Amino acid sequence: MRKKLMRVLIFLGLLLGMNSLTWAAVKYDLWVNNEQFADDKLTIPCGSGSAVFDPNTKVLTLNQAVITKGVDVGYGCGILSGLRSLRIVLRGENKISAPQAEGITNYGTTNCDIVVSGPGSLEIEALNSTDSYGIYSTGALSLVEGCSIAIRSFATGLHAFSGLYLDKVKVNIQVTGRITAGYYGMAVNKSGVFVDGDSEVTVHSSGSAICLGETADDQGSILQIKSGTVNLTSDTKYAVEGANTAGSEAELDMQAGKLTAAGPEQVTNLSKISLASGLVVTDGSMNGKSVVIEKKSTPSTEHSHTPVKDERTATAATCTSKGKEADTVCSVCGELIEKGRDIQIKPHKYTSSAVQYCEYGCKTVNPSYRKPATSTGIKVSDAVSAYQVDTTTADRILDVAERYQLSRDVFALSPQKLTALNNTDADVSGSSYVKLQARQSKAKTSSITIKWNKVSGADGYIVYANQCGKTRKLKMAATLTAGQTSYTQKKLKKGTYYKYIVAAYKQVGQAKVTLAASRTLHIATSGGSVGNPKSVKVQQIGKTKKKLSRYTLAKSGSAKIKAVQVQKDKRIKKHSSLRFESSNPAVASVDKKGVIKGMARGVCELYVFAQNGISTKIKVTVK
């Protein structure tokens, strides 16, 4: 099973690596039938049925689903979850077949819980490899509320690190693997297996039917049967196996119900076996081919019942399940006199909107929770103000801002802000030539074409334009897709200057969140008395006048760039001086006058660009 845990950790790394390349705020760490859920894909077809995910409640509903495809990034699992908690609701008859590994699993290292509830049924076939499990949970695993589960697997049927809970369910497990160690019907690392609610559990395994405390570090596991019928059969090993380590505290506790154990040996490595009658067996052994343990009251007409509360039958209410008061039994004969009343579920506990999950530990999300500020200081209120969205969408916008490390200046460049600017002949705060290199492509008498580089993660681009002039506000000229990196504006006046800003955006709900914005371009149409730069020429850097595409300076050293914008044929009406920008100011910075300063050892590039975006590049090495 340690090999199994290592494999989970390995594909956790693979998934996180993949997410760093393909991350999008709208996607969720949940895959079914080799498809990932996202905000625009909350229903996944599964045969003639479907799988539906509610991201607010973390509930996955299977409706007559037939899952036949394994998740590529999860070694062929039918359902793969990276969520801290997941509840699966079964509707009708559902089936998972042909997974290369688990039917259902999660890849968190600890405390990632799975709950499967009724009223429907689920059949899992996991027979395609020696590592095929039915359901594997790195936290607790609960099967509850009338669901029916049938598992045929090569390795373990049900495995949970932090307890396996069966309440009001029918479970049938068949494990066919013939390897002697590590193949069980049901296995837990700690806490134990708990059967209640008159559940019906049948396990037939080639290895041990139940393993309690699977590793040397996990002590204190228990098989506790509060009520119901449990039938355990092992072909080669034990019906109930405790951790095979010195000092193991694994126990069998029969409170009620019926246990049938069959195999070469019934139990091993148990420190104590407590039967309903009060008998305690300390040597942990039962000889013979089969043993039946059953609670039997011994009513007697020779005494009046003496009522007493049996606190062993009491359970505390939680925020996810009802509790139960203690049953009243006769202290003499043990007969049930009155069943304890149910205790209603208590409400989730949230002390403030700063608390993300219920404080009782059930992992339910606080409905009033608001994300804290990003590392660059952007808050939910900033997103609401800049993009005019509700707080739920603002939470998602903050995810984008954190993912792409947006500065406050860039984040503020919403479409509403860019189209409201008055003095738009100058560069806007937060714009960058390095990140979005917009430039002139063609200029004709009545049209101008601009182009730019692709921006990583962008869903599209918005082009803002107007005739040059400080009093002329920018207008949205076009909204383009991620694959479009050029734009032609037509029906323009000849011999006239026009200004442009291009913004790359990420779509979040109805909002277009700006990831990068270009410096302001000033481009003239042809046919008049003015024109555009055709190139930028560097004449000198410091005292150097040759080989000016490269330059080396010392840390803390400085040098000034002398450059000019070369006109094509007609004079250039100045809207902007030559501008300078460094690809890495931490290595070499450059000011608006073209003075370079070495900051730290390394290599970067300096761009010198004209008012129409035409540029030249200098490779700078700081020693």
mmCIF file of N, CA, C and O in Angstrom, residues 538-545 548 551 558-562 594-596:
data_model
loop_
_atom_site.group_PDB
_atom_site.id
_atom_site.type_symbol
_atom_site.label_atom_id
_atom_site.label_comp_id
_atom_site.label_asym_id
_atom_site.label_seq_id
_atom_site.Cartn_x
_atom_site.Cartn_y
_atom_site.Cartn_z
ATOM 1 N N VAL A 538 20.035 53.142 -33.670
ATOM 2 C CA VAL A 538 20.863 53.473 -32.506
ATOM 3 C C VAL A 538 22.184 54.012 -33.014
ATOM 4 O O VAL A 538 22.902 53.343 -33.773
ATOM 5 N N GLN A 539 22.565 55.231 -32.627
ATOM 6 C CA GLN A 539 23.787 55.878 -33.111
ATOM 7 C C GLN A 539 24.968 55.692 -32.161
ATOM 8 O O GLN A 539 26.115 55.609 -32.594
ATOM 9 N N GLN A 540 24.669 55.576 -30.851
ATOM 10 C CA GLN A 540 25.771 55.492 -29.894
ATOM 11 C C GLN A 540 25.222 54.993 -28.554
ATOM 12 O O GLN A 540 24.101 55.318 -28.162
ATOM 13 N N ILE A 541 26.044 54.175 -27.848
ATOM 14 C CA ILE A 541 25.728 53.765 -26.471
ATOM 15 C C ILE A 541 26.958 54.087 -25.639
ATOM 16 O O ILE A 541 28.031 53.496 -25.829
ATOM 17 N N GLY A 542 26.815 55.015 -24.711
ATOM 18 C CA GLY A 542 27.985 55.474 -23.962
ATOM 19 C C GLY A 542 28.982 56.095 -24.924
ATOM 20 O O GLY A 542 28.661 57.027 -25.661
ATOM 21 N N LYS A 543 30.192 55.517 -24.999
ATOM 22 C CA LYS A 543 31.207 55.996 -25.932
ATOM 23 C C LYS A 543 31.325 55.083 -27.151
ATOM 24 O O LYS A 543 32.173 55.316 -28.012
ATOM 25 N N THR A 544 30.492 54.060 -27.201
ATOM 26 C CA THR A 544 30.571 53.073 -28.281
ATOM 27 C C THR A 544 29.699 53.489 -29.444
ATOM 28 O O THR A 544 28.530 53.853 -29.265
ATOM 29 N N LYS A 545 30.258 53.386 -30.677
ATOM 30 C CA LYS A 545 29.501 53.750 -31.864
ATOM 31 C C LYS A 545 29.407 52.596 -32.871
ATOM 32 O O LYS A 545 28.821 52.768 -33.939
ATOM 33 N N LEU A 548 26.223 48.021 -32.239
ATOM 34 C CA LEU A 548 25.325 48.547 -31.206
ATOM 35 C C LEU A 548 24.130 47.644 -30.899
ATOM 36 O O LEU A 548 23.238 48.045 -30.169
ATOM 37 N N TYR A 551 25.605 45.237 -25.901
ATOM 38 C CA TYR A 551 26.352 46.152 -25.052
ATOM 39 C C TYR A 551 26.587 45.489 -23.703
ATOM 40 O O TYR A 551 25.717 44.798 -23.155
ATOM 41 N N SER A 558 26.713 52.739 -15.912
ATOM 42 C CA SER A 558 25.634 53.347 -16.678
ATOM 43 C C SER A 558 26.143 53.814 -18.033
ATOM 44 O O SER A 558 27.348 54.001 -18.234
ATOM 45 N N ALA A 559 25.215 53.974 -18.958
ATOM 46 C CA ALA A 559 25.534 54.464 -20.294
ATOM 47 C C ALA A 559 24.263 55.016 -20.908
ATOM 48 O O ALA A 559 23.164 54.550 -20.610
ATOM 49 N N LYS A 560 24.419 56.026 -21.780
ATOM 50 C CA LYS A 560 23.256 56.627 -22.418
ATOM 51 C C LYS A 560 23.143 56.188 -23.862
ATOM 52 O O LYS A 560 24.127 56.129 -24.591
ATOM 53 N N ILE A 561 21.886 55.855 -24.258
ATOM 54 C CA ILE A 561 21.612 55.462 -25.632
ATOM 55 C C ILE A 561 21.244 56.706 -26.432
ATOM 56 O O ILE A 561 20.370 57.492 -26.021
ATOM 57 N N LYS A 562 21.920 56.900 -27.583
ATOM 58 C CA LYS A 562 21.531 57.939 -28.531
ATOM 59 C C LYS A 562 20.923 57.251 -29.741
ATOM 60 O O LYS A 562 21.562 56.391 -30.350
ATOM 61 N N GLY A 594 16.812 57.315 -21.923
ATOM 62 C CA GLY A 594 17.671 56.311 -22.538
ATOM 63 C C GLY A 594 18.925 55.999 -21.762
ATOM 64 O O GLY A 594 19.860 55.397 -22.302
ATOM 65 N N VAL A 595 18.959 56.313 -20.467
ATOM 66 C CA VAL A 595 20.130 56.012 -19.646
ATOM 67 C C VAL A 595 19.985 54.612 -19.058
ATOM 68 O O VAL A 595 19.027 54.337 -18.325
ATOM 69 N N ILE A 596 20.934 53.731 -19.423
ATOM 70 C CA ILE A 596 20.935 52.356 -18.920
ATOM 71 C C ILE A 596 21.731 52.319 -17.617
ATOM 72 O O ILE A 596 22.772 52.970 -17.499
#
